[in-house]
Structures are given as C-alpha cells and as structure tokens.
mmCIF file of C-alpha atoms in Angstrom:
data_model
loop_
_atom_site.group_PDB
_atom_site.id
_atom_site.type_symbol
_atom_site.label_atom_id
_atom_site.label_comp_id
_atom_site.label_asym_id
_atom_site.label_seq_id
_atom_site.Cartn_x
_atom_site.Cartn_y
_atom_site.Cartn_z
ATOM 1 C CA MET R 1 2.775 -8.611 -74.820
ATOM 2 C CA ASP R 2 4.604 -6.612 -77.485
ATOM 3 C CA VAL R 3 8.326 -7.343 -77.597
ATOM 4 C CA THR R 4 10.439 -4.443 -78.809
ATOM 5 C CA ASP R 5 13.120 -4.896 -81.431
ATOM 6 C CA ALA R 6 15.666 -3.672 -78.883
ATOM 7 C CA LEU R 7 14.723 -6.456 -76.432
ATOM 8 C CA ARG R 8 14.890 -9.060 -79.189
ATOM 9 C CA GLN R 9 18.377 -7.885 -80.125
ATOM 10 C CA GLN R 10 19.521 -7.863 -76.497
ATOM 11 C CA LEU R 11 18.328 -11.450 -76.012
ATOM 12 C CA ARG R 12 20.090 -12.523 -79.205
ATOM 13 C CA THR R 13 23.300 -10.847 -78.071
ATOM 14 C CA LEU R 14 23.130 -12.773 -74.794
ATOM 15 C CA ARG R 15 22.147 -15.949 -76.675
ATOM 16 C CA LEU R 16 18.856 -16.009 -74.788
ATOM 17 C CA SER R 17 16.475 -15.579 -77.705
ATOM 18 C CA GLY R 18 14.789 -18.874 -76.721
ATOM 19 C CA ILE R 19 13.156 -16.940 -73.871
ATOM 20 C CA LEU R 20 10.884 -15.354 -76.479
ATOM 21 C CA GLN R 21 9.081 -18.703 -76.808
ATOM 22 C CA THR R 22 7.563 -18.444 -73.324
ATOM 23 C CA LEU R 23 7.945 -14.759 -72.544
ATOM 24 C CA GLY R 24 4.379 -13.828 -73.496
ATOM 25 C CA ALA R 25 2.790 -16.662 -71.505
ATOM 26 C CA ARG R 26 4.968 -15.982 -68.461
ATOM 27 C CA HIS R 27 4.150 -12.285 -68.628
ATOM 28 C CA ARG R 28 0.412 -13.015 -68.545
ATOM 29 C CA GLN R 29 0.918 -15.422 -65.620
ATOM 30 C CA ALA R 30 2.976 -12.821 -63.788
ATOM 31 C CA VAL R 31 0.278 -10.166 -64.193
ATOM 32 C CA ASP R 32 -2.569 -12.511 -63.218
ATOM 33 C CA GLY R 33 -0.663 -14.006 -60.300
ATOM 34 C CA GLN R 34 0.912 -10.732 -59.182
ATOM 35 C CA TRP R 35 4.385 -12.252 -59.263
ATOM 36 C CA SER R 36 7.325 -10.252 -58.017
ATOM 37 C CA TYR R 37 9.975 -9.229 -60.534
ATOM 38 C CA LEU R 38 12.298 -11.898 -59.100
ATOM 39 C CA ASP R 39 9.640 -14.599 -59.447
ATOM 40 C CA PHE R 40 9.031 -13.568 -63.057
ATOM 41 C CA LEU R 41 12.745 -13.624 -63.838
ATOM 42 C CA GLY R 42 13.180 -16.958 -62.049
ATOM 43 C CA ARG R 43 10.449 -18.626 -64.147
ATOM 44 C CA LEU R 44 12.022 -17.344 -67.358
ATOM 45 C CA MET R 45 15.390 -18.744 -66.297
ATOM 46 C CA GLU R 46 13.803 -22.110 -65.468
ATOM 47 C CA ASP R 47 12.273 -22.189 -68.943
ATOM 48 C CA GLU R 48 15.612 -21.411 -70.547
ATOM 49 C CA ILE R 49 17.444 -24.073 -68.538
ATOM 50 C CA GLU R 50 14.846 -26.688 -69.490
ATOM 51 C CA ARG R 51 14.960 -25.615 -73.129
ATOM 52 C CA ARG R 52 18.738 -25.962 -73.255
ATOM 53 C CA ALA R 53 18.619 -29.317 -71.506
ATOM 54 C CA GLN R 54 16.141 -30.633 -74.080
ATOM 55 C CA LYS R 55 18.291 -29.287 -76.898
ATOM 56 C CA GLN R 56 21.381 -30.994 -75.492
ATOM 57 C CA LEU R 57 19.453 -34.227 -75.040
ATOM 58 C CA ALA R 58 18.261 -34.155 -78.649
ATOM 59 C CA LEU R 59 21.850 -33.559 -79.765
ATOM 60 C CA ARG R 60 23.210 -36.471 -77.707
ATOM 61 C CA VAL R 61 20.497 -38.766 -79.074
ATOM 62 C CA ARG R 62 21.292 -37.725 -82.642
ATOM 63 C CA LEU R 63 25.071 -38.026 -82.262
ATOM 64 C CA GLY R 64 24.595 -41.420 -80.613
ATOM 65 C CA SER R 65 22.700 -42.685 -83.695
ATOM 66 C CA LEU R 66 19.710 -43.488 -81.494
ATOM 67 C CA ASP R 67 16.097 -43.838 -82.562
ATOM 68 C CA ALA R 68 14.245 -41.229 -80.512
ATOM 69 C CA GLY R 69 11.112 -43.391 -80.653
ATOM 70 C CA LYS R 70 12.732 -46.373 -78.908
ATOM 71 C CA THR R 71 12.124 -45.429 -75.273
ATOM 72 C CA LEU R 72 11.337 -47.310 -72.075
ATOM 73 C CA GLU R 73 7.910 -45.681 -72.089
ATOM 74 C CA GLY R 74 7.299 -47.233 -75.504
ATOM 75 C CA PHE R 75 8.457 -50.733 -74.539
ATOM 76 C CA SER R 76 5.669 -53.242 -73.911
ATOM 77 C CA PHE R 77 6.614 -55.177 -70.798
ATOM 78 C CA SER R 78 3.235 -56.922 -70.916
ATOM 79 C CA PHE R 79 3.935 -58.507 -74.310
ATOM 80 C CA ASN R 80 6.683 -60.716 -72.845
ATOM 81 C CA PRO R 81 6.067 -60.955 -69.096
ATOM 82 C CA GLN R 82 9.338 -62.884 -68.784
ATOM 83 C CA VAL R 83 11.235 -59.599 -69.161
ATOM 84 C CA ASN R 84 12.431 -58.597 -65.692
ATOM 85 C CA ARG R 85 10.886 -55.134 -65.451
ATOM 86 C CA GLN R 86 12.575 -54.287 -62.152
ATOM 87 C CA GLN R 87 15.971 -55.238 -63.541
ATOM 88 C CA ILE R 88 15.468 -53.003 -66.583
ATOM 89 C CA LEU R 89 14.278 -50.069 -64.491
ATOM 90 C CA ALA R 90 17.287 -50.481 -62.216
ATOM 91 C CA LEU R 91 19.573 -50.421 -65.256
ATOM 92 C CA ALA R 92 17.810 -47.250 -66.433
ATOM 93 C CA ALA R 93 19.311 -45.469 -63.422
ATOM 94 C CA CYS R 94 22.620 -45.923 -65.321
ATOM 95 C CA GLY R 95 24.659 -47.027 -62.330
ATOM 96 C CA PHE R 96 26.446 -49.439 -64.673
ATOM 97 C CA VAL R 97 27.619 -46.494 -66.803
ATOM 98 C CA ARG R 98 28.930 -44.595 -63.780
ATOM 99 C CA GLU R 99 30.719 -47.747 -62.603
ATOM 100 C CA ARG R 100 31.996 -48.534 -66.123
ATOM 101 C CA ARG R 101 30.393 -51.966 -66.138
ATOM 102 C CA ASN R 102 28.855 -53.807 -69.084
ATOM 103 C CA VAL R 103 25.348 -55.083 -69.796
ATOM 104 C CA LEU R 104 24.761 -58.144 -71.969
ATOM 105 C CA ILE R 105 21.254 -58.662 -73.404
ATOM 106 C CA CYS R 106 20.568 -62.088 -74.905
ATOM 107 C CA GLY R 107 17.497 -63.649 -76.434
ATOM 108 C CA PRO R 108 15.956 -64.894 -79.679
ATOM 109 C CA SER R 109 15.209 -62.623 -82.592
ATOM 110 C CA GLY R 110 12.311 -60.213 -82.272
ATOM 111 C CA VAL R 111 11.859 -60.116 -78.488
ATOM 112 C CA GLY R 112 12.864 -56.459 -78.091
ATOM 113 C CA LYS R 113 16.603 -56.570 -77.359
ATOM 114 C CA THR R 114 17.444 -53.672 -79.662
ATOM 115 C CA HIS R 115 14.541 -51.588 -78.360
ATOM 116 C CA LEU R 116 15.716 -52.066 -74.775
ATOM 117 C CA ALA R 117 19.308 -51.270 -75.724
ATOM 118 C CA GLN R 118 18.222 -48.072 -77.447
ATOM 119 C CA ALA R 119 15.966 -47.146 -74.525
ATOM 120 C CA LEU R 120 18.727 -47.627 -71.949
ATOM 121 C CA ALA R 121 21.102 -45.600 -74.109
ATOM 122 C CA GLN R 122 18.544 -42.780 -74.188
ATOM 123 C CA GLU R 123 18.315 -42.893 -70.399
ATOM 124 C CA ALA R 124 22.095 -42.490 -70.334
ATOM 125 C CA CYS R 125 21.755 -39.483 -72.658
ATOM 126 C CA ARG R 126 19.230 -37.940 -70.251
ATOM 127 C CA GLN R 127 21.831 -38.180 -67.527
ATOM 128 C CA GLY R 128 24.403 -36.388 -69.645
ATOM 129 C CA TYR R 129 26.423 -39.362 -70.870
ATOM 130 C CA GLU R 130 27.785 -39.637 -74.397
ATOM 131 C CA THR R 131 26.557 -42.760 -76.152
ATOM 132 C CA LEU R 132 26.969 -44.488 -79.504
ATOM 133 C CA PHE R 133 24.718 -47.166 -80.970
ATOM 134 C CA VAL R 134 26.163 -49.311 -83.765
ATOM 135 C CA ASN R 135 25.600 -52.681 -85.399
ATOM 136 C CA THR R 136 28.576 -54.880 -84.460
ATOM 137 C CA HIS R 137 29.229 -56.010 -88.044
ATOM 138 C CA LYS R 138 29.143 -52.416 -89.340
ATOM 139 C CA MET R 139 31.541 -51.277 -86.629
ATOM 140 C CA LEU R 140 34.054 -53.951 -87.573
ATOM 141 C CA ALA R 141 33.674 -53.119 -91.282
ATOM 142 C CA HIS R 142 34.290 -49.448 -90.481
ATOM 143 C CA ILE R 143 37.421 -50.269 -88.478
ATOM 144 C CA LEU R 144 38.651 -52.609 -91.211
ATOM 145 C CA ALA R 145 38.382 -49.841 -93.803
ATOM 146 C CA GLY R 146 40.759 -47.810 -91.666
ATOM 147 C CA ARG R 147 43.531 -50.269 -92.413
ATOM 148 C CA ALA R 148 43.327 -49.326 -96.081
ATOM 149 C CA ASP R 149 43.492 -45.539 -95.698
ATOM 150 C CA ASN R 150 45.683 -45.283 -92.600
ATOM 151 C CA THR R 151 42.836 -44.058 -90.366
ATOM 152 C CA LEU R 152 42.683 -47.157 -88.177
ATOM 153 C CA GLN R 153 43.475 -45.403 -84.901
ATOM 154 C CA LYS R 154 41.100 -42.536 -85.650
ATOM 155 C CA ARG R 155 38.258 -44.935 -86.450
ATOM 156 C CA LEU R 156 39.007 -47.063 -83.421
ATOM 157 C CA ALA R 157 38.878 -43.935 -81.246
ATOM 158 C CA THR R 158 35.285 -43.384 -82.416
ATOM 159 C CA TYR R 159 34.257 -46.466 -80.446
ATOM 160 C CA LEU R 160 36.478 -45.801 -77.437
ATOM 161 C CA ARG R 161 35.320 -42.230 -76.788
ATOM 162 C CA PRO R 162 31.655 -42.618 -75.678
ATOM 163 C CA ASP R 163 30.726 -43.299 -72.065
ATOM 164 C CA LEU R 164 28.403 -46.035 -73.352
ATOM 165 C CA LEU R 165 28.960 -48.061 -76.525
ATOM 166 C CA VAL R 166 25.983 -50.144 -77.681
ATOM 167 C CA LEU R 167 26.981 -53.101 -79.875
ATOM 168 C CA ASP R 168 23.856 -54.491 -81.498
ATOM 169 C CA ASP R 169 23.417 -57.970 -83.021
ATOM 170 C CA PHE R 170 26.722 -59.460 -81.889
ATOM 171 C CA GLY R 171 27.120 -62.929 -83.415
ATOM 172 C CA LEU R 172 24.462 -62.448 -86.071
ATOM 173 C CA ARG R 173 27.220 -62.676 -88.702
ATOM 174 C CA ALA R 174 30.428 -64.664 -88.534
ATOM 175 C CA LEU R 175 33.541 -62.796 -87.424
ATOM 176 C CA THR R 176 36.089 -62.901 -90.228
ATOM 177 C CA PRO R 177 39.722 -61.824 -89.783
ATOM 178 C CA PRO R 178 40.724 -59.305 -88.642
ATOM 179 C CA GLY R 179 37.269 -58.852 -87.056
ATOM 180 C CA PRO R 180 38.036 -60.878 -83.916
ATOM 181 C CA GLU R 181 41.227 -58.888 -83.285
ATOM 182 C CA ASP R 182 39.471 -55.559 -83.820
ATOM 183 C CA LEU R 183 36.602 -56.545 -81.545
ATOM 184 C CA TYR R 184 39.074 -57.596 -78.883
ATOM 185 C CA ASP R 185 40.814 -54.211 -79.179
ATOM 186 C CA VAL R 186 37.520 -52.389 -78.610
ATOM 187 C CA ILE R 187 36.665 -54.557 -75.601
ATOM 188 C CA ASN R 188 40.155 -54.361 -74.157
ATOM 189 C CA GLU R 189 40.562 -50.598 -74.584
ATOM 190 C CA ARG R 190 37.156 -49.920 -73.033
ATOM 191 C CA TYR R 191 37.712 -52.321 -70.126
ATOM 192 C CA GLU R 192 37.197 -50.387 -66.870
ATOM 193 C CA ARG R 193 37.232 -47.127 -68.894
ATOM 194 C CA GLY R 194 33.760 -47.176 -70.442
ATOM 195 C CA SER R 195 30.643 -49.333 -70.609
ATOM 196 C CA ILE R 196 29.522 -51.688 -73.353
ATOM 197 C CA LEU R 197 25.899 -52.697 -73.814
ATOM 198 C CA LEU R 198 25.807 -55.700 -76.120
ATOM 199 C CA THR R 199 22.835 -57.503 -77.646
ATOM 200 C CA SER R 200 22.983 -60.981 -79.147
ATOM 201 C CA ASN R 201 20.563 -63.654 -80.320
ATOM 202 C CA ARG R 202 23.179 -66.273 -79.444
ATOM 203 C CA SER R 203 23.674 -67.649 -75.960
ATOM 204 C CA PRO R 204 26.971 -66.743 -74.227
ATOM 205 C CA GLU R 205 28.052 -70.371 -74.531
ATOM 206 C CA GLU R 206 28.235 -69.873 -78.304
ATOM 207 C CA TRP R 207 30.331 -66.705 -78.212
ATOM 208 C CA PRO R 208 33.827 -68.260 -77.891
ATOM 209 C CA ALA R 209 33.442 -70.119 -81.177
ATOM 210 C CA LEU R 210 32.730 -66.847 -82.997
ATOM 211 C CA PHE R 211 36.289 -65.635 -82.446
ATOM 212 C CA GLY R 212 37.967 -68.591 -84.093
ATOM 213 C CA ASP R 213 40.955 -68.183 -81.756
ATOM 214 C CA PRO R 214 40.386 -69.737 -78.288
ATOM 215 C CA LEU R 215 43.006 -67.545 -76.616
ATOM 216 C CA LEU R 216 41.609 -64.336 -78.117
ATOM 217 C CA ALA R 217 38.071 -65.398 -77.228
ATOM 218 C CA SER R 218 39.021 -66.161 -73.653
ATOM 219 C CA ALA R 219 40.803 -62.841 -73.136
ATOM 220 C CA GLY R 220 38.102 -60.733 -74.804
ATOM 221 C CA LEU R 221 35.063 -62.417 -73.294
ATOM 222 C CA ASP R 222 36.637 -62.482 -69.840
ATOM 223 C CA ARG R 223 36.927 -58.685 -69.947
ATOM 224 C CA LEU R 224 33.479 -58.279 -71.482
ATOM 225 C CA ALA R 225 31.772 -60.400 -68.803
ATOM 226 C CA ASP R 226 33.738 -59.089 -65.823
ATOM 227 C CA ARG R 227 31.227 -57.450 -63.424
ATOM 228 C CA ALA R 228 28.721 -57.376 -66.297
ATOM 229 C CA GLU R 229 24.984 -57.688 -65.783
ATOM 230 C CA MET R 230 23.184 -60.292 -67.881
ATOM 231 C CA VAL R 231 19.655 -59.722 -69.173
ATOM 232 C CA VAL R 232 18.063 -62.827 -70.684
ATOM 233 C CA ILE R 233 14.837 -62.355 -72.640
ATOM 234 C CA ARG R 234 12.621 -65.258 -73.602
ATOM 235 C CA GLY R 235 9.209 -65.244 -75.193
ATOM 236 C CA GLU R 236 7.405 -64.409 -78.383
ATOM 237 C CA SER R 237 8.706 -62.333 -81.254
ATOM 238 C CA TYR R 238 7.032 -58.978 -81.862
ATOM 239 C CA ARG R 239 7.596 -59.386 -85.569
ATOM 240 C CA ALA R 240 6.213 -62.927 -85.665
ATOM 241 C CA ARG R 241 3.113 -61.824 -83.766
ATOM 242 C CA GLY R 242 2.691 -58.945 -86.200
ATOM 243 C CA ARG R 243 2.857 -61.322 -89.162
ATOM 244 C CA GLN R 244 0.329 -63.650 -87.533
ATOM 245 C CA ASP R 245 -2.059 -60.775 -86.858
ATOM 246 C CA ALA R 246 -1.682 -59.535 -90.421
ATOM 247 C CA SER R 247 -2.259 -63.034 -91.764
ATOM 248 C CA ALA R 248 -5.348 -63.496 -89.612
ATOM 249 C CA SER R 249 -6.657 -60.116 -90.700
ATOM 250 C CA GLY R 250 -6.064 -61.015 -94.334
ATOM 251 C CA SER R 251 -7.776 -64.372 -93.927
ATOM 252 C CA GLY R 252 -10.752 -62.687 -92.301
ATOM 253 C CA ALA R 253 -11.051 -60.189 -95.134
ATOM 254 C CA SER R 254 -10.722 -62.980 -97.716
ATOM 255 C CA SER R 255 -13.357 -65.050 -95.953
ATOM 256 C CA ALA R 256 -15.742 -62.085 -95.766
ATOM 257 C CA ALA R 257 -15.229 -61.383 -99.454
ATOM 258 C CA SER R 258 -15.908 -65.023 -100.278
ATOM 259 C CA VAL R 259 -19.146 -64.998 -98.250
ATOM 260 C CA GLY R 260 -20.166 -61.778 -99.949
ATOM 261 C CA ALA R 261 -19.463 -63.232 -103.371
ATOM 262 C CA ARG R 262 -21.553 -66.335 -102.648
ATOM 263 C CA ALA R 263 -24.400 -64.175 -101.353
ATOM 264 C CA ALA R 264 -24.280 -62.023 -104.480
ATOM 265 C CA SER R 265 -24.300 -65.128 -106.623
ATOM 266 C CA ARG R 266 -27.405 -66.438 -104.868
ATOM 267 C CA ASP R 267 -29.134 -63.071 -105.198
ATOM 268 C CA GLY R 268 -28.317 -62.986 -108.886
ATOM 269 C CA ALA R 269 -29.705 -66.471 -109.401
ATOM 270 C CA GLY R 270 -32.902 -65.514 -107.551
ATOM 271 C CA ASP R 271 -33.383 -62.482 -109.746
ATOM 272 C CA ALA R 272 -32.944 -64.591 -112.841
ATOM 273 C CA GLU R 273 -35.564 -67.066 -111.665
ATOM 274 C CA GLY R 274 -37.958 -64.199 -110.914
ATOM 275 C CA ARG R 275 -37.545 -62.798 -114.412
ATOM 276 C CA ALA R 276 -38.040 -66.259 -115.894
#
C-alpha cells in the first residue's frame, strides 16, 4: 500500500512510526482476510506493543552489560549431563529475583558458569527486571577508584540499584584491602533488597579465607548464603574439549600431509626408475 506523507507525519507525531514496518503486510492480510477495521487496528497495536517490548529488552540487555548470545537456548545441557536442567529452568522463572534471594553457581573453570549466569540474567531482563553483569575483581577496582575522586557512594550505588547483580569469577583473584570491606558493603546493602547471582570456581568452603578477616567473612557470607540457592556444576571444560578437538584435527591434517608426502616421494622414485 502507498503511505501518504501526512500519515507518516501523524505516526511520527504520535511516536508510532514503528507501525510502518508492518503496516503494508497487515493491510494485505486485512484485505485478503476481510478483517474488520477494529481487527486491523488491533493487529497493528499488537505489533507495536511487541516492537516496543523487544526494544526495551535490547536496552536492558545492553545496560546490564550482557552478551546477547549467551542464552538458555544456546546452552548445551547435553555436554555436561550433571547440570541439573530442571533446577536451571526453575531459576529461569526468576522467582529468586522477585523474592530477593541469591543464587550461587560453583564449579571448575570452563563448565559454563558464566554462560548460565548471563542466560539467567537475560531471563530476568525479559521479565522487566534491571540487571548488571560484572566481573567481581573489576567491580572492586571500580569502587576502590571512587575513594580517590570522592565518588565512592555514587560508584557503590551502581551495584546496589539493579534488581539482579551478577558477580562473575568471585575468588579467581585474591581480595586485597579494602576489597573485602567493599564486597561486604555490596552484599550487606543488597541483603533482602536485591538479588545477587555469583559464580565461582572455588568451593564455598574456600570463600572465608578470601576475606582475610574471619569476622568480616562470617558476616558477609552469612548474608550471601541466607535463603540462597546453590548450583554445583561438575564435568568437562568446554574450552578444554575445544582444544582437544583442535589438536586432534591438527594431528589428522598433519598425518594426512605426511602420508601424502610419502606417496609423492614413492611416485617420484618410480618415475625416475622408469626414465632410467
């Protein structure tokens, strides 16, 4: 259908210019299906609502520093069958965010902890929650810098504001002062006010030693673990399997090249004998 300049301007004025993306297709459907005017209008409104929802979702994912490619649909549950699929799918309903509880994901390097954390955060975004994904060490470095330029409270507020804060790779690096105090402040201020999803390649038994101060560790970890759900992942590393596959592929190519070289050498020798 031909859209007049007047209609385009009217849609822009009403901030409904996105309707133009599906207007032509809906018009053809309306004519073919003999829709009523109300049905036609209703479909256009449904399109606009869906379009705005997708735009808001993309914005929440971007502001949350999430990788849009790390989704539950893209997670291979078959690679490590030890991953409790039903537990993960239950967490994807985001009841823990509504109830302001925490989720703690532990396991060795490479088993998919970060992917799952990102995927669950994206599910929270789909349900309208504000999220923020950050490496634990980088968060503490960012807060520490606030002590130098008098922006400590402003920087701390960055990590208190979201409905869901994802702290990735906790314990990968040692906590140096004032890191333990700053981490405690984040945990304490979010306690029963917002959810934390934490990933770590260390077992919970090792966490107290990371704080250096037994009293601080006890107070912080007690709040972190209160009503929290634990997800323990065991199994093979995706990255290690990838390196093994690459190595095997390289060995196969090298072996094939070697066989080819020996065959060429024999052919060359045969030709020389024939000429002799």
